[in-house]
mmCIF file of C-alpha atoms and ligand atoms in Angstrom:
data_model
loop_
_atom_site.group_PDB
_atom_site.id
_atom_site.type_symbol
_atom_site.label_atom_id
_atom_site.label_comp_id
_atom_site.label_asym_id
_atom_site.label_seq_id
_atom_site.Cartn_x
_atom_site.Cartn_y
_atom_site.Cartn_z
ATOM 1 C CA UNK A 1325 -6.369 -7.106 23.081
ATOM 2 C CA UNK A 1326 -2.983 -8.533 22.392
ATOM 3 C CA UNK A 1327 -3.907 -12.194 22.315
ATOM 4 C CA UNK A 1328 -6.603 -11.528 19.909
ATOM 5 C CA UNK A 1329 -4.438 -8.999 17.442
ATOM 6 C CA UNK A 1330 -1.939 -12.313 17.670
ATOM 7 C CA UNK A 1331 -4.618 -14.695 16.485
ATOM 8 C CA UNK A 1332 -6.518 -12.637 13.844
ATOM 9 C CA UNK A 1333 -2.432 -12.147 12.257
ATOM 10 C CA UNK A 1334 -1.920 -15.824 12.061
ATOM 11 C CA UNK A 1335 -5.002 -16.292 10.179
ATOM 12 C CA UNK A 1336 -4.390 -13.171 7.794
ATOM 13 C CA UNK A 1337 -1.489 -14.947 7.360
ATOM 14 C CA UNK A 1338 -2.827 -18.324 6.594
ATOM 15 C CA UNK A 1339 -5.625 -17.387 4.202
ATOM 16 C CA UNK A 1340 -2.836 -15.666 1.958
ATOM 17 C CA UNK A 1341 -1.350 -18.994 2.106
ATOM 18 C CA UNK A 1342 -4.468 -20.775 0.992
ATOM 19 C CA UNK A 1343 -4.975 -18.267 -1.369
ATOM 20 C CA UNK A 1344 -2.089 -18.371 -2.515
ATOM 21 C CA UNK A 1345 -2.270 -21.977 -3.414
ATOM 22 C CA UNK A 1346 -5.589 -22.218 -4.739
ATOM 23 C CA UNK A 1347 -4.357 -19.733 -7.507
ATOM 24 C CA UNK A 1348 -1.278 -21.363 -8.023
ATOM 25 C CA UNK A 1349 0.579 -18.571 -6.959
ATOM 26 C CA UNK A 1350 3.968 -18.847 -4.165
ATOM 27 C CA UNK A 1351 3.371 -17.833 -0.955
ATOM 28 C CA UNK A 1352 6.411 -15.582 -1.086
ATOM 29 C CA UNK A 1353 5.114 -13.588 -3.891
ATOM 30 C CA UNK A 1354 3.015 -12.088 -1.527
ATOM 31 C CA UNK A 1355 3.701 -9.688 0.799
ATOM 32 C CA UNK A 1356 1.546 -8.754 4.123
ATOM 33 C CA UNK A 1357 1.133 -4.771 4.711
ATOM 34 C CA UNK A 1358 -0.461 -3.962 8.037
ATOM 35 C CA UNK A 1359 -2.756 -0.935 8.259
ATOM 36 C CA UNK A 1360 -2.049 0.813 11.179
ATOM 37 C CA UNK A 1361 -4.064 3.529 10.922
ATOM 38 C CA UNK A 1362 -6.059 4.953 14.307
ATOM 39 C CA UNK A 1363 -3.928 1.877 16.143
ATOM 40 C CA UNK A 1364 -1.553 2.794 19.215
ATOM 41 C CA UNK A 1365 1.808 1.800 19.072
ATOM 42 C CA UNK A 1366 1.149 -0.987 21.434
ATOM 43 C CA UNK A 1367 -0.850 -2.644 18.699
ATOM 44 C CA UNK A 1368 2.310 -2.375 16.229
ATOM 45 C CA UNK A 1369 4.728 -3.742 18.537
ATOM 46 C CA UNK A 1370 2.215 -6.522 19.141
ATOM 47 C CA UNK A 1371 2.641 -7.202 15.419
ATOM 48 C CA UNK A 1372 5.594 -7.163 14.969
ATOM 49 C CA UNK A 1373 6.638 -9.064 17.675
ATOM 50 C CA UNK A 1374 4.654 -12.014 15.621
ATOM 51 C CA UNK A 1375 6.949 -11.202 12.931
ATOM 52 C CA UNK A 1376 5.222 -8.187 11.143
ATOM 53 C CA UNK A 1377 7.535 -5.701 9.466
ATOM 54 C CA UNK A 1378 5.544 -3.392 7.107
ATOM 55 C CA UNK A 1379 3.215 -1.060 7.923
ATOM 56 C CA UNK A 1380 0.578 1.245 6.439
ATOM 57 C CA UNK A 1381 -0.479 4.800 7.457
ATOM 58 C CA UNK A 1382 -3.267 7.449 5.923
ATOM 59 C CA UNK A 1383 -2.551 9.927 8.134
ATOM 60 C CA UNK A 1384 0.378 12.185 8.454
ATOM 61 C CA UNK A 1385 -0.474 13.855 11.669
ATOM 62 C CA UNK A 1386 -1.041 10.440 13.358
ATOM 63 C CA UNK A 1387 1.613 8.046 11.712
ATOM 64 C CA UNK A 1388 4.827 10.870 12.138
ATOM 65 C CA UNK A 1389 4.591 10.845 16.357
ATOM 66 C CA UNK A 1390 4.328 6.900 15.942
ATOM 67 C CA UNK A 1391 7.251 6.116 13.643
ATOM 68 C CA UNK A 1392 9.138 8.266 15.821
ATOM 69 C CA UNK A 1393 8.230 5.982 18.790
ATOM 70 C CA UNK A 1394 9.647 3.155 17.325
ATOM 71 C CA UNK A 1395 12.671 4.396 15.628
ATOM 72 C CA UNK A 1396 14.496 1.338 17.034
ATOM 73 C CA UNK A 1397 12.542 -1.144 15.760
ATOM 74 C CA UNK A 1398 13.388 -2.213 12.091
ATOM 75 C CA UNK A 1399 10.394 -1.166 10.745
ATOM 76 C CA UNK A 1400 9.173 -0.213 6.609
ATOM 77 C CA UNK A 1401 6.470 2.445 6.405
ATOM 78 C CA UNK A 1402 4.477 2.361 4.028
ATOM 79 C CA UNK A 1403 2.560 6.557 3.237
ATOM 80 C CA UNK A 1404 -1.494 5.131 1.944
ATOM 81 C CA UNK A 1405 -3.431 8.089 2.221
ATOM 82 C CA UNK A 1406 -4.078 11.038 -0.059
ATOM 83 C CA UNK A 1407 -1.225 13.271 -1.135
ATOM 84 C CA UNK A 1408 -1.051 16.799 -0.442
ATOM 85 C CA UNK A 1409 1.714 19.467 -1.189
ATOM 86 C CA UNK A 1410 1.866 20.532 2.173
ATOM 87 C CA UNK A 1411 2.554 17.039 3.640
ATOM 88 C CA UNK A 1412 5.208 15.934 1.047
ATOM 89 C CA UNK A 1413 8.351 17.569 3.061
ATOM 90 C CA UNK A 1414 7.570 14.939 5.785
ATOM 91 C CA UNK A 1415 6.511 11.650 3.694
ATOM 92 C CA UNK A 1416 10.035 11.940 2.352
ATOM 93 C CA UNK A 1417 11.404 12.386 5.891
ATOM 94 C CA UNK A 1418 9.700 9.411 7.250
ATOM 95 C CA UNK A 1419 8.650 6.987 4.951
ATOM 96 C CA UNK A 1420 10.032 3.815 2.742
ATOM 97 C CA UNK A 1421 7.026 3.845 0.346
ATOM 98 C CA UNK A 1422 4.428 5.916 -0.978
ATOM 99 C CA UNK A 1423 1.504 3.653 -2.532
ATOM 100 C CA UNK A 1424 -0.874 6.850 -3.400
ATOM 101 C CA UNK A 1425 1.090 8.892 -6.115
ATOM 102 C CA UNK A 1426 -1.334 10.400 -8.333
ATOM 103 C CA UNK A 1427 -0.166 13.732 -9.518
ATOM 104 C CA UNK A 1428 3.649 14.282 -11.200
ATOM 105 C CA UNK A 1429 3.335 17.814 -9.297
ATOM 106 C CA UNK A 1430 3.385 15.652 -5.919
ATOM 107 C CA UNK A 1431 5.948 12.936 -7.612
ATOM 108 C CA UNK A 1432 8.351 15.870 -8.006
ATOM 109 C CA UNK A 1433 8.612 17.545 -4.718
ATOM 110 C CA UNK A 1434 8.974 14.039 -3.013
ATOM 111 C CA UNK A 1435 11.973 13.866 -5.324
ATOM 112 C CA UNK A 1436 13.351 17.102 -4.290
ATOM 113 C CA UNK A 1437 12.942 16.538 -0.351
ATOM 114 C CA UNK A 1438 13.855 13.260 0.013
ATOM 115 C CA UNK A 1439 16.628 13.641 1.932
ATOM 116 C CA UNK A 1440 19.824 12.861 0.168
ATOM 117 C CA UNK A 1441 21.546 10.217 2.445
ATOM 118 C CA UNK A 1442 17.999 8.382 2.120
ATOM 119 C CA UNK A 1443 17.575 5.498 -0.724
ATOM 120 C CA UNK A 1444 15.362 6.908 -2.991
ATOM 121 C CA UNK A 1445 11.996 6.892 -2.003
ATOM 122 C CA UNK A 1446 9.773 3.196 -3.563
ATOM 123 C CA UNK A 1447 6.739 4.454 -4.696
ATOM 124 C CA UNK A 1448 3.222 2.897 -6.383
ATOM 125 C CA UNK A 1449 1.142 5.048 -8.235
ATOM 126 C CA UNK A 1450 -2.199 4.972 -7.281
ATOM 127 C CA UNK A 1451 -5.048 4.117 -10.456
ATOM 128 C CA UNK A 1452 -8.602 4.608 -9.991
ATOM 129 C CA UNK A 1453 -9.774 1.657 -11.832
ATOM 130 C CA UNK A 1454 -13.791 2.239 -11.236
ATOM 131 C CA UNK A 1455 -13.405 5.374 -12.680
ATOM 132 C CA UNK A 1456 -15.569 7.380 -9.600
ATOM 133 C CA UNK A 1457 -15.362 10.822 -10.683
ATOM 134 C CA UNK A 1458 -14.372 11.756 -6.765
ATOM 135 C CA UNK A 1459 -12.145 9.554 -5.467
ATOM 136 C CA UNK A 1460 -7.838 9.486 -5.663
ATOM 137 C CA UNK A 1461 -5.965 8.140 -8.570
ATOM 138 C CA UNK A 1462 -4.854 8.919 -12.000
ATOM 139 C CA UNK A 1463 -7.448 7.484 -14.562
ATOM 140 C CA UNK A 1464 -5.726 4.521 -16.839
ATOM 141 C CA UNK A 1465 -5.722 6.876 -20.111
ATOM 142 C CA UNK A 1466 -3.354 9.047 -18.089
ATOM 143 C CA UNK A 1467 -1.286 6.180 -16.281
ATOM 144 C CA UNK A 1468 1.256 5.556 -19.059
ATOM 145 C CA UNK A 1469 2.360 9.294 -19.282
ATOM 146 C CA UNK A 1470 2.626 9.509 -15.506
ATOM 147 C CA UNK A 1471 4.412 6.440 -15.315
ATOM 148 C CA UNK A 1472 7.353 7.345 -17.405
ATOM 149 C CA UNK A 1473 8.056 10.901 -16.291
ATOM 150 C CA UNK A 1474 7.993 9.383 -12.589
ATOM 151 C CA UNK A 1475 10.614 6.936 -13.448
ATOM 152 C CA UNK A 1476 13.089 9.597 -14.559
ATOM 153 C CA UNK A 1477 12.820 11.128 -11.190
ATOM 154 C CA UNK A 1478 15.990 9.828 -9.647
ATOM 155 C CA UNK A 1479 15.446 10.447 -6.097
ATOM 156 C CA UNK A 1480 12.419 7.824 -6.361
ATOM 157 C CA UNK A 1481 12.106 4.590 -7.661
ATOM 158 C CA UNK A 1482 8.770 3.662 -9.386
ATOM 159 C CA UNK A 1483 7.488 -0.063 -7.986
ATOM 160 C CA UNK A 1484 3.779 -0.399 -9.798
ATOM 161 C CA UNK A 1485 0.384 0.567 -9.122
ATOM 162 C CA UNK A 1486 -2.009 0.637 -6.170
ATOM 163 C CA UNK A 1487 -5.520 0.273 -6.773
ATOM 164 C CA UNK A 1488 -8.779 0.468 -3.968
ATOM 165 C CA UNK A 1489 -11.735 -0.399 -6.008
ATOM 166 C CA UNK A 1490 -15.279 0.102 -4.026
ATOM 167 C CA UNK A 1491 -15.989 -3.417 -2.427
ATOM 168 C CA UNK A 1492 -18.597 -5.246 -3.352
ATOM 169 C CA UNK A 1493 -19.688 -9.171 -1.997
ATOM 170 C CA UNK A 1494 -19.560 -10.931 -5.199
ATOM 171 C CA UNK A 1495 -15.837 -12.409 -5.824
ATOM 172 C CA UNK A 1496 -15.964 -12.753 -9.589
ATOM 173 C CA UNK A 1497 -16.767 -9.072 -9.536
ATOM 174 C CA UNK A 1498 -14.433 -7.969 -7.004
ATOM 175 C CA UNK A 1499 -11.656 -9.535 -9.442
ATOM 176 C CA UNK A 1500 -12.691 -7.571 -12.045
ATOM 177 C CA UNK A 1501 -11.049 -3.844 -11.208
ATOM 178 C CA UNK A 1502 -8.333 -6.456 -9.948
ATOM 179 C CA UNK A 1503 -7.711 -7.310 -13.136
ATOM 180 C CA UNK A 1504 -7.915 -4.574 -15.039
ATOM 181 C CA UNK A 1505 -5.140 -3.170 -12.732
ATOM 182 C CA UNK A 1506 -2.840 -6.231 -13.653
ATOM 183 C CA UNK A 1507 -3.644 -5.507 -17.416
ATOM 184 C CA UNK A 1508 -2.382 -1.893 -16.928
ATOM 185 C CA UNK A 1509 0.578 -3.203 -14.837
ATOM 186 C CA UNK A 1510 1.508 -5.848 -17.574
ATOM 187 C CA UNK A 1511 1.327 -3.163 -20.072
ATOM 188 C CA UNK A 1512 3.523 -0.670 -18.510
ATOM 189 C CA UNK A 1513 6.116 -3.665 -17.754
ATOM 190 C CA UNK A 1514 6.009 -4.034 -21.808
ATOM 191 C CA UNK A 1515 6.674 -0.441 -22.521
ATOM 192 C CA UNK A 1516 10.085 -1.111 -20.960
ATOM 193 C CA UNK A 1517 9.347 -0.198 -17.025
ATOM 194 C CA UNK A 1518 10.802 -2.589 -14.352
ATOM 195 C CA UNK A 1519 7.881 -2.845 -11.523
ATOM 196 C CA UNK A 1520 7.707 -5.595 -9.288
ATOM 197 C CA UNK A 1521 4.504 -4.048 -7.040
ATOM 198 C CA UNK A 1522 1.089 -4.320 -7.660
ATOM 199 C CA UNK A 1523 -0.543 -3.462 -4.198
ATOM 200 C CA UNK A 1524 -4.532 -4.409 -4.300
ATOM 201 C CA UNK A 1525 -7.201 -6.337 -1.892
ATOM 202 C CA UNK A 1526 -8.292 -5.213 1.533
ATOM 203 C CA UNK A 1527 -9.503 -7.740 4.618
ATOM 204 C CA UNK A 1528 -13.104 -8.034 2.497
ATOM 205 C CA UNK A 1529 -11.608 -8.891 -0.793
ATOM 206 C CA UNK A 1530 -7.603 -9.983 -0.524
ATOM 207 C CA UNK A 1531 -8.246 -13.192 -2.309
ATOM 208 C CA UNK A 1532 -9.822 -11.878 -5.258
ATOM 209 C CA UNK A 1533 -6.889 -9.735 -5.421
ATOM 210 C CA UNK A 1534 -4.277 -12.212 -4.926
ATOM 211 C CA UNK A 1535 -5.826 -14.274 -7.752
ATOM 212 C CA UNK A 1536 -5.654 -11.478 -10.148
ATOM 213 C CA UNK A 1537 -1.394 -11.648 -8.760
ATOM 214 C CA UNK A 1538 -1.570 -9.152 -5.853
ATOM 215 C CA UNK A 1539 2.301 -8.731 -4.352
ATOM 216 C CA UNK A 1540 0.851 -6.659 -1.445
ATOM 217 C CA UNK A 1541 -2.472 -6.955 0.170
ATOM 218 C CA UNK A 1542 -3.431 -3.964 2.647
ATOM 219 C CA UNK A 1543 -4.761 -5.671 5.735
ATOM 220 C CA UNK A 1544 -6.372 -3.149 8.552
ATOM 221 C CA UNK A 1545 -9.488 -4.978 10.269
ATOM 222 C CA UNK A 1546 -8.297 -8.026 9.667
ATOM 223 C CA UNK A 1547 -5.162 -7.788 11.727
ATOM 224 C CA UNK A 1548 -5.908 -5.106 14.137
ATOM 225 C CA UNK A 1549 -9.757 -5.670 14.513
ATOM 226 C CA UNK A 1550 -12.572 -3.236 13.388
ATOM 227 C CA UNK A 1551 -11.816 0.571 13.194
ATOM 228 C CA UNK A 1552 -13.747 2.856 15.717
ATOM 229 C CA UNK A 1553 -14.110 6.380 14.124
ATOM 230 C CA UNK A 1554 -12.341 6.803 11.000
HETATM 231 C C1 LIG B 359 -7.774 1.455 5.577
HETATM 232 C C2 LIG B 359 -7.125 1.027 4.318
HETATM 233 C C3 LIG B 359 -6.836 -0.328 4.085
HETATM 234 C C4 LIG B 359 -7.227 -1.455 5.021
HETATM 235 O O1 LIG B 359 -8.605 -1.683 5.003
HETATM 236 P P1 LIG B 359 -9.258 -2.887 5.864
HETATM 237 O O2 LIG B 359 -10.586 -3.049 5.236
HETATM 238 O O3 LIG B 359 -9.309 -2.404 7.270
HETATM 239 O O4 LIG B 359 -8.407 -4.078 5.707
HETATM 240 C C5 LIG B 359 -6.152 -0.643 2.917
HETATM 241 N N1 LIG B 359 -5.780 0.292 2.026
HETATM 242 C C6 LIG B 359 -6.041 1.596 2.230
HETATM 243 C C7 LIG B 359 -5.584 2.584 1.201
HETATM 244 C C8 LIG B 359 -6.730 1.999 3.362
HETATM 245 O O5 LIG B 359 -7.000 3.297 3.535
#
């Protein structure tokens, strides 16, 4: 329903405000990603016809046929799902960002196929920061080392780290993989890299996230409503 995508935006858009403000933290520091994953393009127009220019997609299959469809539109996609050799060719075809780097053998092909009269290709590498032994995302012993051999690869330019802890109810524990990311983040910003990116909190736990100094919150349900099937 397009009335009710309309409303449920506005109020994405206000709690990052209010957020935002309880944590001392400006507004414009924070940046709204849409997760458009499983949505028609009807729903993405609808967005962005309220304003919204970023948007997320997990799936390659899916999200290629829709950018197409709305080539005209002045649009920054944004690659969130896992990484796969076979699927790097047509990230760097069709996408602004990648926020789920987590091998350099995947960082390196996207620098060889992204096409040259492209900017380079902004990327976030993706930490797993509750160290589950199955899910995506370098573990923060290996982050540093990743980190500077993907910021010599000159066809992409390394933006900070992307993080999707396993959410819990409590807040003061939701901010705690929150901050550990920041910590990491802060360190690598030390060691001489210049990120500006740290992409962390979903629609169940954005304000934890923007009090540990999110700059992008991934917002699906929120926005769109809840997700049948996937
Ligand atoms: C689906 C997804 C989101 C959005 O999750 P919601 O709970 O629907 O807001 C954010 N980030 C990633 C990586 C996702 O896969």
């Amino acid at each position: 329903m397009i009335s009710d995508a309309l409303t449920r935006i506005k109020k994405v858009r206000k709690r990052i405000a209010e957020a935002a403000r309880q944590f001392a933290r400006s507004p414009g520091s924070i940046r709204l990603l849409a997760v458009s994953k499983t949505r028609p393009v009807e729903d993405i127009v609808t967005a962005f016809n309220s304003g919204q220019t970023c948007f997320g997609e997990n799936y390659l299959q899916e999200a290629v046929p829709k950018i197409d469809a709305l080539r005209d539109y002045p649009l920054e996609w944004h690659f969130i799902g896992p990484l796969q050799s076979n699927k790097t060719r047509l990230i760097a075809e069709n996408f602004d960002w990648v926020q789920s780097l987590d091998k350099l053998k995947h960082a390196q092909r996207l620098n060889a196929q992204r096409p040259e009269n492209f900017p380079p290709l902004n990327v976030c590498i993706q930490v797993n920061i509750s160290e589950e032994t199955q899910k995506s995302g370098v573990h923060l012993t290996d982050l540093p080392t990743l980190a500077q051999a993907i910021a010599e690869l000159p066809r992409l330019r390394l933006r900070g780290l992307m993080a999707l802890p396993t959410l819990c109810q409590d807040f003061e524990q939701q901010r705690i993989p929150f901050r550990a990311l920041r910590i990491a983040y802060l360190k690598l910003q030390e060691s001489g890299l210049a990120l500006d990116t740290l992409s962390m909190g979903m629609t169940g736990d954005m304000v934890a996230a923007i009090a540990e100094g999110a700059t992008f919150v991934r917002i699906g349900t929120g926005i769109f409503g809840e997700r049948v099937g996937k």
